[in-house]
Coordinates of C-alpha atoms and ligand atoms in Angstrom, one line a residue:
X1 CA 0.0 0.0 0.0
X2 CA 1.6 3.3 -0.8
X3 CA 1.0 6.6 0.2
X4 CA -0.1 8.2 -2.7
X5 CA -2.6 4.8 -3.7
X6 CA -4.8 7.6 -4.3
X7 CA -3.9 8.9 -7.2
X8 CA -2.9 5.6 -9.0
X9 CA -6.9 4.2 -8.3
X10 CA -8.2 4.7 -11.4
X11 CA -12.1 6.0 -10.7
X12 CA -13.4 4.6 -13.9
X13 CA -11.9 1.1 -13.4
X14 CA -15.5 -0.8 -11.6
X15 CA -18.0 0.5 -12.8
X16 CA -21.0 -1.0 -13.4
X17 CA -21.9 -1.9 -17.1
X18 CA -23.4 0.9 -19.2
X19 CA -27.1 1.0 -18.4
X20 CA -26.9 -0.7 -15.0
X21 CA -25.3 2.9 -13.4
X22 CA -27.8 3.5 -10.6
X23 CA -31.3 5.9 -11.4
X24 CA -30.8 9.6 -10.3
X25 CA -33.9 10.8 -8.1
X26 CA -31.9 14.5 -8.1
X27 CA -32.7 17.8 -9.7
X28 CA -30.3 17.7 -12.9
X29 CA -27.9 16.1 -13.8
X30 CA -30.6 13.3 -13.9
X31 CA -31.1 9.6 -15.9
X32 CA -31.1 10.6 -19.4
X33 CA -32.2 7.9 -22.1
X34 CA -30.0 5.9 -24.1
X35 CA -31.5 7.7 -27.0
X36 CA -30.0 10.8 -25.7
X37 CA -26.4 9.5 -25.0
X38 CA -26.5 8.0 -28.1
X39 CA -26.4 11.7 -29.9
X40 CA -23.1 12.5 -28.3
X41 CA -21.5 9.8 -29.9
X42 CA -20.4 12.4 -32.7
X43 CA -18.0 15.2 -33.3
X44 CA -19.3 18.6 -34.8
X45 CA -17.4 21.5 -36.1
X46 CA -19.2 24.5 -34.2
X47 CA -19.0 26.6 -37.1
X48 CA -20.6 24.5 -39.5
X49 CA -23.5 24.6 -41.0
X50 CA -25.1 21.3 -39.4
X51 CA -24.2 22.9 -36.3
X52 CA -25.7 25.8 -36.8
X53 CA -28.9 24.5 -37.7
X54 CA -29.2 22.4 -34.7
X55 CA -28.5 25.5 -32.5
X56 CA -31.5 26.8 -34.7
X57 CA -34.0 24.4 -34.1
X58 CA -33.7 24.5 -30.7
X59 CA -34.4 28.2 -30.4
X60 CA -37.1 28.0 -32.4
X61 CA -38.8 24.7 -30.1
X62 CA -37.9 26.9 -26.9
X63 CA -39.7 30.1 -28.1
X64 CA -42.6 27.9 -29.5
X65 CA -42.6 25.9 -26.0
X66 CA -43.7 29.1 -24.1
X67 CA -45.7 30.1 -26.9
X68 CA -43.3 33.0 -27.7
X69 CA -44.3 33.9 -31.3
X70 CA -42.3 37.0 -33.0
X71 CA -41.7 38.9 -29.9
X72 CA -39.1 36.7 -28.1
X73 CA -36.0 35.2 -29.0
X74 CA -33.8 32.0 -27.3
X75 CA -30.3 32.8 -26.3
X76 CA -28.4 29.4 -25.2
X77 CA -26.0 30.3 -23.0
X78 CA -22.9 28.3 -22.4
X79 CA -22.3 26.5 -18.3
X80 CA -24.0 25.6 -15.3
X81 CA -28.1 26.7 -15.1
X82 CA -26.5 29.6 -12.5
X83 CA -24.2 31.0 -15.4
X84 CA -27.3 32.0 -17.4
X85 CA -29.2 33.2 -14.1
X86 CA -26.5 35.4 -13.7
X87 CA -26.2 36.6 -16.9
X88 CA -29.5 37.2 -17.1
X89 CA -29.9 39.1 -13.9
X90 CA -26.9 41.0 -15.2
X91 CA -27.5 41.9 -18.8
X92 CA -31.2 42.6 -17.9
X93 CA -31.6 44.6 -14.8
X94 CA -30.1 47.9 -15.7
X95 CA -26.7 49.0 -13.5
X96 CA -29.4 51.5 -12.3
X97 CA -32.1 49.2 -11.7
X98 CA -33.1 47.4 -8.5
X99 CA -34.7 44.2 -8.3
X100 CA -36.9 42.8 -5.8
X101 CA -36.1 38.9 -5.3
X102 CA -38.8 36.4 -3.3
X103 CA -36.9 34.3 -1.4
X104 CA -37.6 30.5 0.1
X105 CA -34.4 28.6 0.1
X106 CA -31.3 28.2 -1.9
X107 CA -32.0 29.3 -5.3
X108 CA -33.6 32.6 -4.5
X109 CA -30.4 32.7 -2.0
X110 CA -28.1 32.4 -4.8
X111 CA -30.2 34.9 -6.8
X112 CA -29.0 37.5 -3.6
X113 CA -25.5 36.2 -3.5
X114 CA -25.3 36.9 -7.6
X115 CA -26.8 40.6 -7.5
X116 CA -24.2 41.2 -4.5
X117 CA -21.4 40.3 -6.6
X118 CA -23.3 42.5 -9.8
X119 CA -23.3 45.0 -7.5
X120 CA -27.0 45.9 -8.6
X121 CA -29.6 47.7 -5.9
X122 CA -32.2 45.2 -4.5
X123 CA -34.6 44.4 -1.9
X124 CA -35.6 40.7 -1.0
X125 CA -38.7 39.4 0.5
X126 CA -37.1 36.2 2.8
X127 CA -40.0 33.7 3.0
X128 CA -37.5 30.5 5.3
X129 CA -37.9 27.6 3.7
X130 CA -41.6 26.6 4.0
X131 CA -43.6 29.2 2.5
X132 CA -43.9 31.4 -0.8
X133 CA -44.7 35.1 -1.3
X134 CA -47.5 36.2 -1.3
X135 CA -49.5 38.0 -4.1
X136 CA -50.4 40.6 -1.6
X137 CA -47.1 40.7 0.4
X138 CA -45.4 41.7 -3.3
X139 CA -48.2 44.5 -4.0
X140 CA -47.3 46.5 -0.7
X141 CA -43.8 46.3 -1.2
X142 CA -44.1 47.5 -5.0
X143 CA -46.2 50.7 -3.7
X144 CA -43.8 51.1 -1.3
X145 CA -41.0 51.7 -3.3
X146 CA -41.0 52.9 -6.8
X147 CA -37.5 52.6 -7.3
X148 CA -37.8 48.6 -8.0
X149 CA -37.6 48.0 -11.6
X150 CA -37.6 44.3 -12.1
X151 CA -39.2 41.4 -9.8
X152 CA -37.3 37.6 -9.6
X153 CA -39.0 34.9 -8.9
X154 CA -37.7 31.2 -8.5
X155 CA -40.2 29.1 -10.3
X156 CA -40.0 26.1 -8.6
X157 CA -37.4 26.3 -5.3
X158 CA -35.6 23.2 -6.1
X159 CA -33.9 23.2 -2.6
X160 CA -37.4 22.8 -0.8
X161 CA -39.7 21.9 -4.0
X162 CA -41.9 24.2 -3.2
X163 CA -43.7 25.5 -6.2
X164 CA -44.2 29.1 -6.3
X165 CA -47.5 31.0 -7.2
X166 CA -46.0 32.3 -10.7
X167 CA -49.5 33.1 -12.5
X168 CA -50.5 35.2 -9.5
X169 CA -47.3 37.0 -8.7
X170 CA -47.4 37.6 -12.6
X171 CA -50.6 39.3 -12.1
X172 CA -49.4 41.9 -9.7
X173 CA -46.1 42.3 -10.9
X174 CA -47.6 43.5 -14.2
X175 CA -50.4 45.8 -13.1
X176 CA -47.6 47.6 -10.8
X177 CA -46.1 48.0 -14.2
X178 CA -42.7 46.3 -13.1
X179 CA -40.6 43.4 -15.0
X180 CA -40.4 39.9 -14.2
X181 CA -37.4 37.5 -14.4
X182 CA -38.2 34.1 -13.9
X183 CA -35.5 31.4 -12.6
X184 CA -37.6 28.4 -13.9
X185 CA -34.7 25.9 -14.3
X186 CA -36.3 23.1 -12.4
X187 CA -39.7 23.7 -14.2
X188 CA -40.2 24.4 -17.9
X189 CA -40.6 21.9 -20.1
X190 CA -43.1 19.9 -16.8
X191 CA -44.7 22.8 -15.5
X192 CA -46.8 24.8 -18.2
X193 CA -45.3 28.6 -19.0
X194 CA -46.6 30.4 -21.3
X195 CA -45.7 34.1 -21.8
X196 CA -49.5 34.7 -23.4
X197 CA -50.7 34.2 -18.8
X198 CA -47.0 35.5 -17.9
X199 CA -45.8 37.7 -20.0
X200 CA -42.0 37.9 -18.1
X201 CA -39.3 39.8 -19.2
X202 CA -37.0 36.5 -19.4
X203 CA -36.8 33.3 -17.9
X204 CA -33.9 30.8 -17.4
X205 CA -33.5 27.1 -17.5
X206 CA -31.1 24.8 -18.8
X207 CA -30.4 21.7 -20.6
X208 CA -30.2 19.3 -17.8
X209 CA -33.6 19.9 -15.9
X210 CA -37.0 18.7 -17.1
X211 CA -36.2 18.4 -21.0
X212 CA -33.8 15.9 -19.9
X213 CA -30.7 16.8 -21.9
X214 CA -27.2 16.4 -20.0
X215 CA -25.9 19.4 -18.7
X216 CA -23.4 22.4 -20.5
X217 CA -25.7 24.8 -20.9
X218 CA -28.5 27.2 -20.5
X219 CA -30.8 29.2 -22.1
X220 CA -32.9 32.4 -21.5
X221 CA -36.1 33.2 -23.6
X222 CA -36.6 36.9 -23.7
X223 CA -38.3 39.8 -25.3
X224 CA -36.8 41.0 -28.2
X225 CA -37.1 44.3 -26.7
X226 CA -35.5 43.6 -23.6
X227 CA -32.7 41.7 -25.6
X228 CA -31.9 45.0 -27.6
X229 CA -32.2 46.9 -24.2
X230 CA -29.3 44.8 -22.6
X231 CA -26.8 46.4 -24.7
X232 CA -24.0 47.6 -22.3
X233 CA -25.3 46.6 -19.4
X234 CA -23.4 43.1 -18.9
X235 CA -20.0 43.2 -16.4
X236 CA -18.8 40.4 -18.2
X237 CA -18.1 39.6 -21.5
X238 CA -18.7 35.9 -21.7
X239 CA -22.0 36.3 -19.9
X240 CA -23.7 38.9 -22.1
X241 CA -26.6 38.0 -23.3
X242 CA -27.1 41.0 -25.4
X243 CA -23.8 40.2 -27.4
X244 CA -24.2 36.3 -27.5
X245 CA -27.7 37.4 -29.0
X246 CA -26.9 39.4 -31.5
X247 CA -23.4 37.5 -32.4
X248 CA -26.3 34.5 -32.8
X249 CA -28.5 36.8 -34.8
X250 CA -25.9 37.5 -37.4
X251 CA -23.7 34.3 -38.1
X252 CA -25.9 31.5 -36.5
X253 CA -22.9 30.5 -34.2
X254 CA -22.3 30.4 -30.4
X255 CA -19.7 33.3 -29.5
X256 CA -17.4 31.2 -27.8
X257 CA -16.6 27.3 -28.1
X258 CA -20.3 25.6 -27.6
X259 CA -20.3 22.1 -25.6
X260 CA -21.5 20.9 -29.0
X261 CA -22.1 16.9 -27.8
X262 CA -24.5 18.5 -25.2
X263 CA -26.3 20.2 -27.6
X264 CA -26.7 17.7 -30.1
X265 CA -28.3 15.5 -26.9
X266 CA -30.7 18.5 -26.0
X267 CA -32.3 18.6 -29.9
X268 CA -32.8 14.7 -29.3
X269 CA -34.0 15.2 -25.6
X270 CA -36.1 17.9 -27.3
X271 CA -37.4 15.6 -30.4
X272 CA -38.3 12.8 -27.1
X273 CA -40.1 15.6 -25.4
X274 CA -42.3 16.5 -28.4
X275 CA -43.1 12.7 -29.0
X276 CA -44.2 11.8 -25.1
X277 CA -46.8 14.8 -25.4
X278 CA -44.8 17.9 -24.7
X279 CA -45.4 20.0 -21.2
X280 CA -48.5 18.0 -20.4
X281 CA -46.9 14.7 -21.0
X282 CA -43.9 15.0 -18.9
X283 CA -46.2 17.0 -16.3
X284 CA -48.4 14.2 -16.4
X285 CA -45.3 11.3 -15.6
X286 CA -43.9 13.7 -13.3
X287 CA -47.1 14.0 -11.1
X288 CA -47.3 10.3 -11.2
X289 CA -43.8 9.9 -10.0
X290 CA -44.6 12.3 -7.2
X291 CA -48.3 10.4 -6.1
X292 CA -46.5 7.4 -6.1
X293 CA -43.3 8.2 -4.2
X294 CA -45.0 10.5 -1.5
X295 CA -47.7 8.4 -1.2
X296 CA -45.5 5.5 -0.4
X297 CA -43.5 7.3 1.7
X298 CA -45.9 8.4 3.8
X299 CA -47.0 4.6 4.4
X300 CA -43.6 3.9 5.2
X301 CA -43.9 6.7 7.8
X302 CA -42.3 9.6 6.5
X303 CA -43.1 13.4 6.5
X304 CA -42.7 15.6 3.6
X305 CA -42.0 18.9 4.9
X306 CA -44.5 21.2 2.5
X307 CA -48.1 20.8 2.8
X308 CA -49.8 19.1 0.2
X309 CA -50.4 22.2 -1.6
X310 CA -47.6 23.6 -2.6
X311 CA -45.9 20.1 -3.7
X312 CA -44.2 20.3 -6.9
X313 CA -43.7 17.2 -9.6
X314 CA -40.1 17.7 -9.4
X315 CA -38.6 17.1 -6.6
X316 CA -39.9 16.2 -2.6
X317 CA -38.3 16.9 0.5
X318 CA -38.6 14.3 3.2
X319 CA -37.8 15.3 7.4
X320 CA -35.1 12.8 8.1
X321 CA -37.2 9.7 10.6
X322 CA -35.9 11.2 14.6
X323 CA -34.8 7.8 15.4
X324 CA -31.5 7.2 16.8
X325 CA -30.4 4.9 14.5
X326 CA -31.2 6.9 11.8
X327 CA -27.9 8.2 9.7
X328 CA -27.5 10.2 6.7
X329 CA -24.6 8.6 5.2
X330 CA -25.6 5.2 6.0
X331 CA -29.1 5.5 4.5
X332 CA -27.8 7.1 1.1
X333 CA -24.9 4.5 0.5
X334 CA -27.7 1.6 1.5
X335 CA -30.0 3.2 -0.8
X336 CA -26.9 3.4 -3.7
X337 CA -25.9 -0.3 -3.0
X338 CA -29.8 -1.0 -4.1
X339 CA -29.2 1.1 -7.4
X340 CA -30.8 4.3 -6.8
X341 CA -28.9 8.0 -5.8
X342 CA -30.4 10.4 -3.6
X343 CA -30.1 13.9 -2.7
X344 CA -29.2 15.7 0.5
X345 CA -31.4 18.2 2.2
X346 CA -30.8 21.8 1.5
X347 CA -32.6 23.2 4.5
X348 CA -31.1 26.1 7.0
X349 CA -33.4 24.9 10.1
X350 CA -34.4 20.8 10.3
X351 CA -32.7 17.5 9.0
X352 CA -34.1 16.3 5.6
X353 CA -33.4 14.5 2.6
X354 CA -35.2 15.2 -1.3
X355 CA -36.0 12.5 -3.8
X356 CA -36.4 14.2 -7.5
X357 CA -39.3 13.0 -9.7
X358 CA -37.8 14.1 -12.7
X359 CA -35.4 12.5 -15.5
X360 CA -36.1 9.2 -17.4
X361 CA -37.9 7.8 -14.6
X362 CA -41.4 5.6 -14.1
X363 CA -44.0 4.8 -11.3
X364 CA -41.6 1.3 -11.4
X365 CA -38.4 3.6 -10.7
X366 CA -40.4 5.2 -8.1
X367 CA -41.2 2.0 -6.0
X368 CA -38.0 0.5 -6.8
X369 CA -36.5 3.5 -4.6
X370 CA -39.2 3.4 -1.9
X371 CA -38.3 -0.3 -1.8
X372 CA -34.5 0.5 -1.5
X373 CA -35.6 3.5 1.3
X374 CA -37.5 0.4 3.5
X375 CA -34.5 -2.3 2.5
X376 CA -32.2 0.6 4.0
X377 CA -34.0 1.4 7.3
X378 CA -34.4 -2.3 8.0
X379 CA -30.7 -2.6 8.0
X380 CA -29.9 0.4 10.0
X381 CA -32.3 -0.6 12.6
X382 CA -34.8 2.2 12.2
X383 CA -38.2 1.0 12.8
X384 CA -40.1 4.5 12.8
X385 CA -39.3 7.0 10.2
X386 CA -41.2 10.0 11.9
X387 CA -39.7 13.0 12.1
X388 CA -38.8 15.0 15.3
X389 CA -41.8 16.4 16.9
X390 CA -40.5 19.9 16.7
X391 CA -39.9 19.5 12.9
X392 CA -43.9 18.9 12.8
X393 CA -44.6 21.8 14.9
X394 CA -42.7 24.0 12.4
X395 CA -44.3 23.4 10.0
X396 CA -47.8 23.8 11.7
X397 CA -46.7 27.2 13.1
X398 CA -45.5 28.1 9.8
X399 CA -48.8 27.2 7.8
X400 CA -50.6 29.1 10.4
X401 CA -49.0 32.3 10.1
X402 CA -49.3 32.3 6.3
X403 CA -53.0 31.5 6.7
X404 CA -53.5 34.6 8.7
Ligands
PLP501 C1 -30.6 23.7 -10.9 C2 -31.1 25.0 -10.6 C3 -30.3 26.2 -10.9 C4 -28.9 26.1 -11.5 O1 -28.1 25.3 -10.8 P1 -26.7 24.8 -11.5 O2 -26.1 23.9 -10.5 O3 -25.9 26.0 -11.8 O4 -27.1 24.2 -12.8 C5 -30.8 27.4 -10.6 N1 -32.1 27.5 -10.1 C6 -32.9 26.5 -9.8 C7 -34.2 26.7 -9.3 C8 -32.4 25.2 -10.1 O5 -33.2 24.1 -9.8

């Protein structure tokens, strides 16, 4: 054994077979199908024309997908879903602008942390990590302050699952006459958005989120107008979305080097998406997913920590059980070793775990994993998967005061 056996363990070396990796229950990168590997099994030239016309076609399914018509326009963006979202915050909200961001859990967090760095004005509106805004909540603080220019929203709050009340916000967001940017990375493509009921200024996603791609990039759907507007308003160079725009616009190619395998994958994720029905199609697998997982969970004994109503099809968060037995570590490596990855809780105040509806998954995938959760709390001993008392009383308290 040497010291350094480390680095001479190759990671690649025992793997399981191609097909038998184990299902992703997580929020992106998730199980993609074979059809979709398959496409990155060429090499393009990202200049050429072939390329060029798959870039293309994707705008053009993107701005049809939200029912965009003439007056928006898809700019693909390349990185992470949180390089778009922050060249969108930045290329949109003017260096004199101020946004006002809703807040319940990491995402809207992250939209904070971004505008910090921008250096762009803005108020927030911290909800925790049970609750969204409030239609009313965001009226008052509009007529409060006419400074604030633009409105962010988080679609869905991965990090809790919670799924905002985006039609409604919409509603008073435009008749205060203010902008909305729209983080819907864990939604579109499951959850319908169409700019004809919300009319937003932009909205993010990315490739490796409900349309099932594999992740490299993202993409912002905007108005035309507000593309034009952007002009010089970007820090950054590689995350202008104004320049990538009209760079796009004029010779059909990506500014910079495109992850071109990726976005051959996303047209063929795209093509799969068409086929299975579009947004109501995957909304409709999604929600089964989620009826079947919570409601087996719950048998099992479990808590989700939303209230049945604001449940999204994406992704659930669970209270870890308060038994003693009960460890984190254990229960994801038992629940690997039965070929099925979980995802940690993302939560500031109680101990929980999320399991992710979305990705090439069935109502089988779904009980295989609630039958890999019980196989796991057999074998650590854990007999009653409730949570904490006080995690229950949260949420209670927390329901209350938004009913009042
Ligand atoms: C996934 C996600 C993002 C982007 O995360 P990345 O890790 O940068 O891809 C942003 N917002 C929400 C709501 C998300 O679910």
């Amino acid at each position: 054994m040497t010291q350094n056996n480390q680095a001479t363990t190759n990671p690649l070396a025992n793997l399981k077979p191609i097909g038998e990796e184990p299902f992703l229950l997580t929020p992106g990168p998730l199980t993609t199908s074979m059809r979709t590997k398959e496409a990155m099994l060429r090499d393009w030239g990202s200049w050429d024309g072939d390329f060029k016309a798959v870039t293309a076609d994707i705008c053009r399914r993107l701005v049809d997908m939200c029912e965009g018509g003439d007056e928006y326009d898809c700019v693909p963006m390349q990185g992470s879903g949180s390089f778009s979202v922050e060249a969108a915050l930045a290329s949109f909200i003017p260096r004199d602008g101020k946004a006002l961001v809703l807040m319940n859990g990491a995402y809207g967090q992250r939209a904070v942390k971004t505008l910090d760095y921008l250096g762009r004005s803005y108020v927030k509106l911290d909800k925790g990590d049970y609750l969204p805004a409030m239609p009313s909540e965001v009226a008052q603080i509009l007529d409060n302050d006419a400074d604030i220019t633009h409105v962010v929203i988080v679609h869905c709050e991965t990090s809790s699952g919670i799924l905002n009340p985006l039609q409604a916000i919409s509603d008073v967001v435009m008749a205060k006459g203010r902008k909305l940017i729209v983080d819907s990375m864990s939604a579109f493509g499951a959850v319908h958005l169409s700019v004809k009921d919300i009319p937003f200024e932009c909205m993010v996603s990315s490739a490796n989120k409900c349309i099932e791609g594999v992740p490299g990039f993202g993409f912002i759907l905007a108005k035309k107008s507000a593309l034009e507007a952007a002009k010089g308003n970007s820090h950054s160079l590689c995350l202008d979305v104004h320049d990538q725009w009209a760079a796009m616009k004029k010779t059909g190619q990506w500014r910079f080097t495109p992850p071109t395998h990726t976005v051959v994958a996303f047209l063929e994720a795209l093509l799969q998406h068409e086929e299975a029905g579009g947004v109501p199609g995957r909304f409709a697998r999604y929600d089964n997913n989620r009826q079947v997982l919570i409601s087996g969970m719950r048998e099992l004994g479990f808590e989700t920590l939303l209230e049945d109503r604001w449940l999204s099809p994406i992704i659930t968060t669970f209270f870890c059980p308060a038994d003693t037995n009960f460890d984190f570590q254990t229960f994801y490596d038992e629940i690997k070793e039965r070929g099925y990855i979980i995802y940690p809780g993302k939560l500031t105040v109680v101990d929980s775990f999320r399991v992710g509806c979305i990705g090439q998954l069935d109502a089988d995938n779904m009980r295989g994993v609630l039958s890999a959760i019980k196989g796991a709390c057999e074998k650590m001993g854990v007999s009653d998967c409730s949570p904490p008392p006080a995690a229950l009383e949260q949420r209670k308290l927390q329901n209350q005061l938004a009913a009042e």
